[in-house]
Amino acid sequence: DMPAEASLDRAVGLSFQFKSNVSIPLTAGDTIVGGVAFGTLTQRRIWSPRLVQRLLTIAQVCGGALDRKRSWLAMRKLREEVQELSRVTLMGELTASLAHELNQPLGAILNNAQAARRLLQAKKLNLKEVRGAINGIIRDNVRATETVRNVRALFKPATGRIAPVEPRRLVADAERILREDARLKRISLRVDIREPLAKVRCHRTQLI
């Protein structure tokens, strides 16, 4: 006789024509998460208490490994959540710095656009100066776009792949982001990298 919830296991056992079987609960911590079944196919077997105890030891080892795996996954998820919270907190602290970082290229774009309009309205057209103003608009637009891209990469969840990264570039990005915040807090910030640094394999956004 078997309980109703074991009907599928009974059907599987009959399909394999088990002659005898012993099933042991598989526990992870204090929770039963499944079972470990041992069976014979060719002849019946009497499962002695000593043998059952050995099989129970095997199930306990498997359950312990599963429990450690679940604990490791839980810790990794918690660590990722803490990292995400740290990035969000940092975003709030650097609002002024990021706004300044964007205002510089946007202000330069406006100045160059106004200069180009004045040059085009002049009686004598100076194409060299017009081209210079337009090139300045393009250059500062690239700066603004790169700034937005870097900010988005900095505060999005770290799902990118590990890849070789130039440490000098990381330091420069971090210095650019912190520069205005340091100025507002009257902190002297200076970066001095004298020797070339070897590339490192990492998640870029986790290091900035």
Short mmCIF file of C-alpha atoms in Angstrom, two decimals:
data_model
loop_
_atom_site.label_atom_id
_atom_site.label_comp_id
_atom_site.label_asym_id
_atom_site.label_seq_id
_atom_site.Cartn_x
_atom_site.Cartn_y
_atom_site.Cartn_z
CA ASP A 1 0.00 0.00 0.00
CA MET A 2 1.30 3.45 -0.96
CA PRO A 3 -0.09 6.97 -0.40
CA ALA A 4 -1.82 8.70 -3.32
CA GLU A 5 1.06 11.16 -3.86
CA ALA A 6 3.38 8.22 -4.51
CA SER A 7 1.34 6.92 -7.44
CA LEU A 8 3.80 8.27 -10.02
CA ASP A 9 6.76 6.67 -8.22
CA ARG A 10 4.85 3.39 -8.05
CA ALA A 11 4.14 3.53 -11.79
CA VAL A 12 7.82 4.18 -12.52
CA GLY A 13 8.85 1.32 -10.26
CA LEU A 14 6.46 -1.06 -12.00
CA SER A 15 7.69 0.03 -15.43
CA PHE A 16 11.26 -0.81 -14.43
CA GLN A 17 10.03 -4.01 -12.74
CA PHE A 18 11.79 -3.37 -9.44
CA LYS A 19 12.03 -6.48 -7.32
CA SER A 20 12.68 -4.59 -4.10
CA ASN A 21 13.17 -0.97 -3.09
CA VAL A 22 14.07 1.28 -0.18
CA SER A 23 13.52 5.05 -0.24
CA ILE A 24 15.13 7.55 2.12
CA PRO A 25 14.11 11.20 2.64
CA LEU A 26 16.56 13.75 1.26
CA THR A 27 16.82 16.73 3.59
CA ALA A 28 18.49 20.10 3.18
CA GLY A 29 18.78 21.64 6.61
CA ASP A 30 15.45 20.91 8.33
CA THR A 31 13.47 20.67 5.10
CA ILE A 32 12.65 17.49 3.19
CA VAL A 33 13.30 18.35 -0.45
CA GLY A 34 13.01 14.92 -2.05
CA GLY A 35 14.03 11.34 -1.65
CA VAL A 36 16.77 8.91 -2.64
CA ALA A 37 15.58 5.51 -3.87
CA PHE A 38 17.64 2.33 -4.10
CA GLY A 39 16.26 -0.76 -5.83
CA THR A 40 17.06 -4.12 -7.35
CA LEU A 41 15.91 -5.31 -10.77
CA THR A 42 16.88 -8.97 -10.95
CA GLN A 43 15.96 -10.40 -7.55
CA ARG A 44 14.42 -9.51 -4.24
CA ARG A 45 16.64 -8.24 -1.47
CA ILE A 46 16.24 -7.96 2.25
CA TRP A 47 17.40 -4.51 3.33
CA SER A 48 19.13 -5.07 6.66
CA PRO A 49 19.21 -2.27 9.25
CA ARG A 50 22.98 -1.99 8.79
CA LEU A 51 22.64 -1.53 5.02
CA VAL A 52 19.79 0.94 5.43
CA GLN A 53 21.97 2.94 7.82
CA ARG A 54 24.73 3.10 5.19
CA LEU A 55 22.25 4.24 2.55
CA LEU A 56 20.94 6.82 5.02
CA THR A 57 24.51 8.12 5.40
CA ILE A 58 24.74 8.52 1.61
CA ALA A 59 21.46 10.46 1.58
CA GLN A 60 22.71 12.67 4.41
CA VAL A 61 25.90 13.46 2.50
CA CYS A 62 23.86 14.40 -0.59
CA GLY A 63 21.48 16.48 1.52
CA GLY A 64 24.41 18.30 3.16
CA ALA A 65 25.91 19.13 -0.24
CA LEU A 66 22.53 20.41 -1.43
CA ASP A 67 22.11 22.52 1.70
CA ARG A 68 25.56 24.09 1.20
CA LYS A 69 24.70 24.81 -2.42
CA ARG A 70 21.44 26.51 -1.44
CA SER A 71 23.22 28.54 1.24
CA TRP A 72 25.88 29.63 -1.24
CA LEU A 73 23.23 30.72 -3.76
CA ALA A 74 21.39 32.66 -1.05
CA MET A 75 24.61 34.41 0.00
CA ARG A 76 25.46 35.28 -3.60
CA LYS A 77 21.99 36.76 -4.14
CA LEU A 78 22.32 38.80 -0.95
CA ARG A 79 25.76 40.05 -2.01
CA GLU A 80 24.40 41.11 -5.41
CA GLU A 81 21.53 42.97 -3.72
CA VAL A 82 23.99 44.79 -1.43
CA GLN A 83 26.11 45.75 -4.44
CA GLU A 84 23.03 47.04 -6.25
CA LEU A 85 22.01 49.08 -3.20
CA SER A 86 25.51 50.53 -2.99
CA ARG A 87 25.33 51.64 -6.61
CA VAL A 88 21.94 53.30 -6.03
CA THR A 89 23.27 55.07 -2.92
CA LEU A 90 26.32 56.24 -4.83
CA MET A 91 24.06 57.59 -7.57
CA GLY A 92 22.30 59.81 -5.07
CA GLU A 93 25.56 61.09 -3.63
CA LEU A 94 27.02 61.99 -7.03
CA THR A 95 24.01 63.77 -8.51
CA ALA A 96 25.72 67.17 -8.49
CA SER A 97 28.87 65.77 -10.04
CA LEU A 98 27.00 63.99 -12.81
CA ALA A 99 24.89 67.06 -13.54
CA HIS A 100 28.05 69.13 -13.87
CA GLU A 101 29.60 66.46 -16.10
CA LEU A 102 26.64 66.76 -18.50
CA ASN A 103 26.30 70.54 -18.25
CA GLN A 104 29.82 71.09 -19.60
CA PRO A 105 29.33 69.49 -23.04
CA LEU A 106 25.71 70.66 -23.30
CA GLY A 107 26.75 74.24 -22.54
CA ALA A 108 29.57 73.98 -25.10
CA ILE A 109 27.11 72.67 -27.70
CA LEU A 110 24.82 75.66 -27.09
CA ASN A 111 27.71 78.12 -27.35
CA ASN A 112 28.98 76.60 -30.59
CA ALA A 113 25.46 76.51 -32.06
CA GLN A 114 24.93 80.21 -31.25
CA ALA A 115 28.35 81.02 -32.67
CA ALA A 116 27.55 79.11 -35.88
CA ARG A 117 24.27 81.02 -36.23
CA ARG A 118 26.04 84.37 -35.83
CA LEU A 119 28.67 83.37 -38.39
CA LEU A 120 26.00 82.33 -40.88
CA GLN A 121 24.21 85.67 -40.43
CA ALA A 122 27.39 87.68 -40.92
CA LYS A 123 27.81 89.71 -44.10
CA LYS A 124 31.05 87.92 -44.90
CA LEU A 125 30.80 84.17 -44.44
CA ASN A 126 33.86 82.51 -42.85
CA LEU A 127 33.49 78.83 -43.68
CA LYS A 128 36.54 77.86 -41.62
CA GLU A 129 35.03 79.27 -38.44
CA VAL A 130 31.63 77.72 -39.23
CA ARG A 131 33.24 74.32 -39.71
CA GLY A 132 35.09 74.79 -36.42
CA ALA A 133 31.85 75.55 -34.59
CA ILE A 134 30.11 72.53 -36.15
CA ASN A 135 33.05 70.25 -35.31
CA GLY A 136 32.87 71.53 -31.73
CA ILE A 137 29.16 70.64 -31.58
CA ILE A 138 29.90 67.13 -32.84
CA ARG A 139 32.80 66.69 -30.39
CA ASP A 140 30.80 67.84 -27.37
CA ASN A 141 27.82 65.72 -28.42
CA VAL A 142 30.11 62.68 -28.35
CA ARG A 143 31.28 63.72 -24.86
CA ALA A 144 27.71 64.00 -23.59
CA THR A 145 26.71 60.67 -25.14
CA GLU A 146 29.74 58.96 -23.63
CA THR A 147 28.94 60.45 -20.22
CA VAL A 148 25.36 59.13 -20.32
CA ARG A 149 26.59 55.73 -21.48
CA ASN A 150 29.13 55.52 -18.65
CA VAL A 151 26.55 56.52 -16.04
CA ARG A 152 24.05 53.95 -17.28
CA ALA A 153 26.73 51.25 -17.25
CA LEU A 154 27.83 52.24 -13.75
CA PHE A 155 24.43 51.88 -12.12
CA LYS A 156 22.81 49.04 -14.01
CA PRO A 157 22.91 45.48 -12.57
CA ALA A 158 26.23 43.80 -13.13
CA THR A 159 25.32 41.30 -15.79
CA GLY A 160 28.16 42.04 -18.18
CA ARG A 161 30.83 39.55 -18.98
CA ILE A 162 34.32 39.51 -17.52
CA ALA A 163 36.79 41.02 -19.98
CA PRO A 164 40.28 42.59 -20.05
CA VAL A 165 40.13 46.17 -18.77
CA GLU A 166 42.75 48.92 -18.75
CA PRO A 167 43.18 50.12 -15.10
CA ARG A 168 44.27 53.60 -16.25
CA ARG A 169 40.93 54.02 -18.06
CA LEU A 170 39.03 52.89 -14.94
CA VAL A 171 40.85 55.40 -12.77
CA ALA A 172 40.22 58.17 -15.30
CA ASP A 173 36.48 57.37 -15.41
CA ALA A 174 36.23 57.34 -11.62
CA GLU A 175 38.18 60.59 -11.35
CA ARG A 176 35.93 62.29 -13.91
CA ILE A 177 32.79 61.25 -12.01
CA LEU A 178 34.15 62.31 -8.61
CA ARG A 179 35.86 65.52 -9.73
CA GLU A 180 32.95 67.93 -9.29
CA ASP A 181 31.71 66.28 -6.09
CA ALA A 182 35.19 66.67 -4.63
CA ARG A 183 35.29 70.35 -5.67
CA LEU A 184 31.93 71.04 -4.02
CA LYS A 185 33.20 69.45 -0.79
CA ARG A 186 36.52 71.36 -1.03
CA ILE A 187 38.52 68.17 -1.41
CA SER A 188 41.72 68.24 -3.44
CA LEU A 189 41.62 65.36 -5.93
CA ARG A 190 44.68 64.49 -7.98
CA VAL A 191 45.42 61.31 -9.95
CA ASP A 192 49.02 60.42 -10.75
CA ILE A 193 49.69 57.18 -12.64
CA ARG A 194 53.31 57.11 -13.70
CA GLU A 195 53.87 53.52 -14.76
CA PRO A 196 51.88 51.63 -17.41
CA LEU A 197 49.54 49.13 -15.78
CA ALA A 198 48.75 45.66 -17.12
CA LYS A 199 45.17 44.91 -18.06
CA VAL A 200 43.02 43.00 -15.57
CA ARG A 201 40.08 40.68 -16.21
CA CYS A 202 37.02 41.92 -14.37
CA HIS A 203 33.50 43.36 -14.50
CA ARG A 204 34.34 46.96 -15.40
CA THR A 205 31.32 48.57 -13.71
CA GLN A 206 32.00 46.79 -10.41
CA LEU A 207 35.42 48.44 -10.10
CA ILE A 208 34.45 52.03 -10.87
#
